[in-house]
Short mmCIF file of C-alpha atoms in Angstrom, two decimals:
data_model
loop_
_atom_site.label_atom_id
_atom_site.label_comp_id
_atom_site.label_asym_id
_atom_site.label_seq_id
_atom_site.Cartn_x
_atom_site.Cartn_y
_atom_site.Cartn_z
CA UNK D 7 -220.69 -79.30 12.71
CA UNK D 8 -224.21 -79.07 14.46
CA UNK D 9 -223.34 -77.38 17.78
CA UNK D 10 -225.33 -79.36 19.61
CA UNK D 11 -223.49 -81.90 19.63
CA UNK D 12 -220.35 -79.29 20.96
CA UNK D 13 -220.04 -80.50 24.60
CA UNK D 14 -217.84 -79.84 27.45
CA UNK D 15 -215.90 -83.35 28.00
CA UNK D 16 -215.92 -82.05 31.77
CA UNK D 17 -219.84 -82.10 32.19
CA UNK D 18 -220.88 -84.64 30.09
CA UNK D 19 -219.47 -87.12 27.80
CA UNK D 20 -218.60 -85.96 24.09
CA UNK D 21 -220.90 -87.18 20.95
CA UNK D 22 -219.58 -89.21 18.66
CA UNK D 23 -219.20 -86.40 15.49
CA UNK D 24 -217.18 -84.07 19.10
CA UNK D 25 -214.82 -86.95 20.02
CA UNK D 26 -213.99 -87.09 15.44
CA UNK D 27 -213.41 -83.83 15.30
CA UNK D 28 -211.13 -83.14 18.32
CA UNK D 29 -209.18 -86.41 16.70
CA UNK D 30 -208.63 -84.66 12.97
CA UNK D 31 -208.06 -81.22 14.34
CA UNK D 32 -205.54 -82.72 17.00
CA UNK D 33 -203.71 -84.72 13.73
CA UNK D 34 -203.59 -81.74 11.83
CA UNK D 35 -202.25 -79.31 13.89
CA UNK D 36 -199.26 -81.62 15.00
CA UNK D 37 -197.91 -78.56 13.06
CA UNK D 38 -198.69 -74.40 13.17
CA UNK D 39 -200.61 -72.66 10.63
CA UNK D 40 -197.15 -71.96 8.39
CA UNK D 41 -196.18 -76.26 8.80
CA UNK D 42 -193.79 -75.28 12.08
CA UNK D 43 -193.77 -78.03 13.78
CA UNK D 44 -195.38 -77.00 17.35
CA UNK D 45 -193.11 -79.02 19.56
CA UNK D 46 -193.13 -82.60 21.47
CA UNK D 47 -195.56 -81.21 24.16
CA UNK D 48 -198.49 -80.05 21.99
CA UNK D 49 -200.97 -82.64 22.26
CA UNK D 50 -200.77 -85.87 20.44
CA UNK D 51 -204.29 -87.23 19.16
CA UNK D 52 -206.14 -89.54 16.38
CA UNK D 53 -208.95 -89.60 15.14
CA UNK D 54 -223.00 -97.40 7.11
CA UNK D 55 -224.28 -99.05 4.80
CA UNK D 56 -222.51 -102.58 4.00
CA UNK D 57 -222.31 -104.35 0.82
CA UNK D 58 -222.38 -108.12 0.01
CA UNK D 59 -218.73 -108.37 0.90
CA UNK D 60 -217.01 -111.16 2.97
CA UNK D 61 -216.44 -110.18 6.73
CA UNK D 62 -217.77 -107.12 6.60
CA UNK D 63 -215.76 -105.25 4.16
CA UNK D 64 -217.64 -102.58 2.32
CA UNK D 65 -217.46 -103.59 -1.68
CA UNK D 66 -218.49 -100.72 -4.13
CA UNK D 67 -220.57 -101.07 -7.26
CA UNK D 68 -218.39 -101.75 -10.83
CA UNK D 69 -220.05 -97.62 -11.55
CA UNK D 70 -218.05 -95.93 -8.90
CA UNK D 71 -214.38 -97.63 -9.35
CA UNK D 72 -212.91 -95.42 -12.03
CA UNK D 73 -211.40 -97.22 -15.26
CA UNK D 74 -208.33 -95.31 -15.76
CA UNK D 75 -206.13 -93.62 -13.39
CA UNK D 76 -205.56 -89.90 -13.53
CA UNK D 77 -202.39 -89.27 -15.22
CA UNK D 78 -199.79 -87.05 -13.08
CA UNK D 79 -199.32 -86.55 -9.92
CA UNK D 80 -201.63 -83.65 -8.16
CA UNK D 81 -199.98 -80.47 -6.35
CA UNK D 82 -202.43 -78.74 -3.36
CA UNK D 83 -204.61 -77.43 -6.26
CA UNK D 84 -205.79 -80.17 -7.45
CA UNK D 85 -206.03 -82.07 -4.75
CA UNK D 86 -208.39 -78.88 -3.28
CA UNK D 87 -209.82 -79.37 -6.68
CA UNK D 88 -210.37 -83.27 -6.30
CA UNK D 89 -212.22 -82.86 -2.46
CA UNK D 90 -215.06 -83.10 -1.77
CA UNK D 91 -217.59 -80.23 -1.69
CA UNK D 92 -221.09 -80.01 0.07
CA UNK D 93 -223.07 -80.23 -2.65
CA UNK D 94 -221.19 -83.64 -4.03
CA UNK D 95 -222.83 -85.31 -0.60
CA UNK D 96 -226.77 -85.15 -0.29
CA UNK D 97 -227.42 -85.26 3.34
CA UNK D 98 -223.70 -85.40 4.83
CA UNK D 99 -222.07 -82.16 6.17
CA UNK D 100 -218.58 -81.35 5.02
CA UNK D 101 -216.33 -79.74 7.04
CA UNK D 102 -212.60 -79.46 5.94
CA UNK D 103 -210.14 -79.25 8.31
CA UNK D 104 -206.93 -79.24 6.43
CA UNK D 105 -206.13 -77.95 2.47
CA UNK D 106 -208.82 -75.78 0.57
CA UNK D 107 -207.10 -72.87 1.85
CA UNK D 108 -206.68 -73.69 5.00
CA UNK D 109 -202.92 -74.85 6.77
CA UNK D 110 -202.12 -78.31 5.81
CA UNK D 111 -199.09 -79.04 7.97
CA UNK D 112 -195.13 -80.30 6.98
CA UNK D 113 -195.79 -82.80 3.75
CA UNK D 114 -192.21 -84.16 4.48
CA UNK D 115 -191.42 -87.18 7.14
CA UNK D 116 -190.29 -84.38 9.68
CA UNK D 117 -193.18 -85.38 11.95
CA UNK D 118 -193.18 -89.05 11.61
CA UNK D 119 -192.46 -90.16 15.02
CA UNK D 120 -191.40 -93.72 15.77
CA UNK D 121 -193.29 -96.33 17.91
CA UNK D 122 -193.38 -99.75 19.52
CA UNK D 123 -192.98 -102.27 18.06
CA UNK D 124 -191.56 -100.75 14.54
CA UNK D 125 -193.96 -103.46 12.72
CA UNK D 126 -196.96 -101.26 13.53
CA UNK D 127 -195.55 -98.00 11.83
CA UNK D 128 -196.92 -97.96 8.67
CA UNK D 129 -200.58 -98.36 10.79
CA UNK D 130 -199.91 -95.87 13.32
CA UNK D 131 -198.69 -93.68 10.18
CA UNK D 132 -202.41 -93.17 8.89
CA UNK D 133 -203.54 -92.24 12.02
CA UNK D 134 -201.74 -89.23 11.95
CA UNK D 135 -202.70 -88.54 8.24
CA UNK D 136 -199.07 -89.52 6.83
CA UNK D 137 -197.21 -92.43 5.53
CA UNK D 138 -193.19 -92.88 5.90
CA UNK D 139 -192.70 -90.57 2.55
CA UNK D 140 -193.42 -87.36 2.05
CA UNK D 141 -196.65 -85.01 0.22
CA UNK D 142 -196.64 -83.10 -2.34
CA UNK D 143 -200.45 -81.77 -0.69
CA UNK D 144 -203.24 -82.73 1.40
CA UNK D 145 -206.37 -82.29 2.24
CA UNK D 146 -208.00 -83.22 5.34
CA UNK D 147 -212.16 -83.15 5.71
CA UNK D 148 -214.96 -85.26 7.83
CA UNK D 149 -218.67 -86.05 6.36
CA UNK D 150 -220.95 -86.21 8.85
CA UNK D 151 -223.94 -88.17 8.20
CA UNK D 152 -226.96 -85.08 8.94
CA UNK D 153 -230.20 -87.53 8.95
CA UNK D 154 -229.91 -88.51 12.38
CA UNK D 155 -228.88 -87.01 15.52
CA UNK D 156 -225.09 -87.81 16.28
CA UNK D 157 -224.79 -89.28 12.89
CA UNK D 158 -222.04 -91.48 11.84
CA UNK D 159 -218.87 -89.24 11.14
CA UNK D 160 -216.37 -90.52 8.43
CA UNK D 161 -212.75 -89.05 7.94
CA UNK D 162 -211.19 -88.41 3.88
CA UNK D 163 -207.35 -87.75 3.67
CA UNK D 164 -206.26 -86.97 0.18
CA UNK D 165 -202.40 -87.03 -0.48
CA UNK D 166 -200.50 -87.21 -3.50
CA UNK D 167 -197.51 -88.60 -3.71
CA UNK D 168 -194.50 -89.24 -6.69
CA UNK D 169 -195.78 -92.11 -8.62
CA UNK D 170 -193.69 -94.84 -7.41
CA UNK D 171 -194.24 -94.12 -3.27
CA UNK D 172 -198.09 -94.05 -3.32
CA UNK D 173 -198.06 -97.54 -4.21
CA UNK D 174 -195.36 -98.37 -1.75
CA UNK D 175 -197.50 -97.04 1.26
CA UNK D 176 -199.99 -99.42 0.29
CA UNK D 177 -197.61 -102.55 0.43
CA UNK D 178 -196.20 -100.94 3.52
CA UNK D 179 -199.59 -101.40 4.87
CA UNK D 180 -199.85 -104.46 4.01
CA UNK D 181 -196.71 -105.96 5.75
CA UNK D 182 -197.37 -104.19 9.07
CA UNK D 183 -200.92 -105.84 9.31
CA UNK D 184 -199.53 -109.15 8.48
CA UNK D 185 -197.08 -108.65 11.92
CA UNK D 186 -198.51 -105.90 14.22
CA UNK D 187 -201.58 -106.87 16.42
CA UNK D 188 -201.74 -104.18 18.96
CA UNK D 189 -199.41 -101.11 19.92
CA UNK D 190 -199.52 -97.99 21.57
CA UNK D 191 -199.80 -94.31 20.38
CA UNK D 192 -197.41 -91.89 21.81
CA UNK D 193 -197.24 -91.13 25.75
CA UNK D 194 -198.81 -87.36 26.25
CA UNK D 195 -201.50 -85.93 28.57
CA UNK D 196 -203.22 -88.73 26.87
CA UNK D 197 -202.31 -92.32 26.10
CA UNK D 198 -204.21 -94.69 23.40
CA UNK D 199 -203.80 -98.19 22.98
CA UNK D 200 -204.67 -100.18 20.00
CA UNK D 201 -205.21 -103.76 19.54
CA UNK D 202 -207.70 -106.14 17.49
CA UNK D 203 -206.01 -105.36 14.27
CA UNK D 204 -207.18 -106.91 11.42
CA UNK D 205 -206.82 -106.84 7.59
CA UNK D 206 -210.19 -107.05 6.06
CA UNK D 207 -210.87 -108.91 2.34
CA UNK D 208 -209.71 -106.49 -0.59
CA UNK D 209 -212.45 -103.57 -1.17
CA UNK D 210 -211.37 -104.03 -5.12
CA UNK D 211 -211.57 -99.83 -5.27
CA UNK D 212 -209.15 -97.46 -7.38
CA UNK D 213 -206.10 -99.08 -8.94
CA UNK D 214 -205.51 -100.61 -5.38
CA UNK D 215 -206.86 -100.58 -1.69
CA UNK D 216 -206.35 -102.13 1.38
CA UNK D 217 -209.15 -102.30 4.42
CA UNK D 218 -208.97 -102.75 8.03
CA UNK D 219 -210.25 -102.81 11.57
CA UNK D 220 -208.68 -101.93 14.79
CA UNK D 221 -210.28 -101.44 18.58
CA UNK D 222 -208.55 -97.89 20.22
CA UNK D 223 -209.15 -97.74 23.88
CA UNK D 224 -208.00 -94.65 26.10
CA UNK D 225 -205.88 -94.96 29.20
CA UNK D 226 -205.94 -93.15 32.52
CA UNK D 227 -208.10 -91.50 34.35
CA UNK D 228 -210.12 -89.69 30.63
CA UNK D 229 -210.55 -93.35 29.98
CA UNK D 230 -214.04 -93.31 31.92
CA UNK D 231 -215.31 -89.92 29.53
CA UNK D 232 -214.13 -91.79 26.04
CA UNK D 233 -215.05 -95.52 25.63
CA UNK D 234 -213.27 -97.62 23.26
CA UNK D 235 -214.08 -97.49 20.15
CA UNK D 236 -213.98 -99.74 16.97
CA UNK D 237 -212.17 -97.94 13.85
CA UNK D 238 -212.47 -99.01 10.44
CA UNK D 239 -209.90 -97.67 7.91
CA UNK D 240 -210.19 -98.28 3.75
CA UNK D 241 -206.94 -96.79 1.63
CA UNK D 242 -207.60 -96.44 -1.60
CA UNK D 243 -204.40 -95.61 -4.43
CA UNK D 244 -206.06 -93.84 -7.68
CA UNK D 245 -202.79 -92.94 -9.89
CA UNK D 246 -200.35 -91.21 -7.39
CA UNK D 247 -203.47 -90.50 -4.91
CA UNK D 248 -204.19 -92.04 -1.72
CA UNK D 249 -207.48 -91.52 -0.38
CA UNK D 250 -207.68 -92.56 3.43
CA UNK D 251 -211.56 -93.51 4.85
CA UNK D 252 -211.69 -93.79 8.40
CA UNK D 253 -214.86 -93.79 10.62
CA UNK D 254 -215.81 -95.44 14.37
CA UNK D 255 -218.23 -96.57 16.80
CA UNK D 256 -218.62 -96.85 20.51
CA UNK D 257 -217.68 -101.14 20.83
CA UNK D 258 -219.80 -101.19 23.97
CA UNK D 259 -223.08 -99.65 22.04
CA UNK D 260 -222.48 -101.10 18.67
CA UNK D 261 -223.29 -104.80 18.08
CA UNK D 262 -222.37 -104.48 14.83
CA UNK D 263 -218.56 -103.25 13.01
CA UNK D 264 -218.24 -100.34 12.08
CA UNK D 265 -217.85 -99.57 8.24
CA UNK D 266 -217.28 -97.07 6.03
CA UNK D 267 -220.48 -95.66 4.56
CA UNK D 268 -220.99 -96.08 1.20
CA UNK D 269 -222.54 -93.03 -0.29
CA UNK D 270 -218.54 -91.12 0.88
CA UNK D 271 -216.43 -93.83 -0.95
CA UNK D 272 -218.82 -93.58 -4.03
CA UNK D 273 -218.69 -89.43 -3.86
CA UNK D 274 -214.96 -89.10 -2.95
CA UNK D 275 -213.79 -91.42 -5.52
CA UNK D 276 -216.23 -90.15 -8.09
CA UNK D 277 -215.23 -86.71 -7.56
CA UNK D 278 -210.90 -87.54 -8.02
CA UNK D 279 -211.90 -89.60 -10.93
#
């Protein structure tokens, strides 16, 4: 990350790329550096081009979706393998948080926590970078965009999963956005709601994907240093490989959604294919 944009949330409000990269490394290290889980007080936290695709949803070209699946299902090393590295995105800068050597947390359903209402599970799930059946890896990176200052910041989970689950987190999906429209994340010395969901038209990537929207707003008294903020989320299954793209934007300050920029959906899903 550029360090200017590293600011103290107690002098000024954070940039954009700061307030992303709190979010992943808060996710991540739900759980210590050897996957113990860190306890129920250790701080709970989250995290453009457009195409001609109805409302909004970001549609790649027929040369990026790949043709066959990868056969298998990948351990850590492949996945590690299958991220993304700074030279396979001109003019983003990777930073991985998770995987590539570095702690990835449990890969079981230990540290799936229930919310309210149970409907909005399976969405709440991929905030925190895990569906309702367990890993067998992940890796967990951001690409920030570097040709403009505070640059739009996008978020790539890879997880593999047996064959048969992958596609059932997808479908899982799928039935919570058809019932949940708002819900809140778990109480802590922070509280998030969420409302405004909405399933988005099919982004036709991988063997299967699913896109949506959702507006996450911060309660209490931090509320006035972190305005809501609009995420956009696309899961794409490849084989037994999800690939979770999630970026945002201040509402107030952005007239228009926020997507998921193309040149990361083309690069990720070139690069596992």
């Amino acid at each position: 990350m550029r360090t200017e944009n590293t600011v103290s949330i107690g002098r000024a409000k954070p940039s954009l790329a700061t307030i992303g990269v709190l979010a992943v490394l808060a996710a991540v290290s739900s759980c210590g550096s050897n996957g113990t889980p860190r306890g129920d007080n250790a701080t709970k936290g989250e995290e453009n081009s457009s195409a001609a695709a109805p409302s909004g949803a970001t549609r790649a070209p027929s040369s990026v979706l790949p043709p066959k699946a990868p056969g298998g299902v990948l351990d850590q090393h492949g996945l590690d393998t299958a991220a993304l590295d700074p030279s396979d995105l001109i003019g983003y800068e990777i930073l991985t948080i998770g995987g590539k050597g570095k702690p990835v947390g449990l890969l079981d359903t230990s540290q799936r926590i229930p919310i309210a209402p149970a409907a909005c599970q399976p969405v709440w799930d991929v905030i925190r970078y895990r569906t309702a059946y367990p890993a067998t890896g992940r890796v967990v990176q951001t690409a920030e965009d570097t040709s403009q200052d505070n640059g739009q910041q996008t978020s790539i989970i890879l997880a593999s999963y047996a064959p048969t689950t992958a596609s059932l987190a997808i479908s899982d999906l799928h039935q919570a956005l058809r019932k949940c429209t708002a819900f809140k994340g778990i109480p802590g010395d922070t509280e998030y709601t969420y409302n405004n969901l909405k399933e988005l038209p099919d982004p036709h990537l991988g063997d299967e994907a699913i896109s949506y929207r959702m507006t996450r707003t911060l309660r209490g008294k931090a509320a006035t240093m972190v305005p809501p903020t609009q995420h956009s989320y696309i899961v794409v299954r490849i084989g037994a490989t999800l690939i979770t793209f999630s970026s945002f934007g201040v509402s107030k300050e952005n007239d228009k959604d926020t997507q998921i920029p193309l040149p990361v959906l083309a690069a990720q899903i070139k690069k596992l294919t």
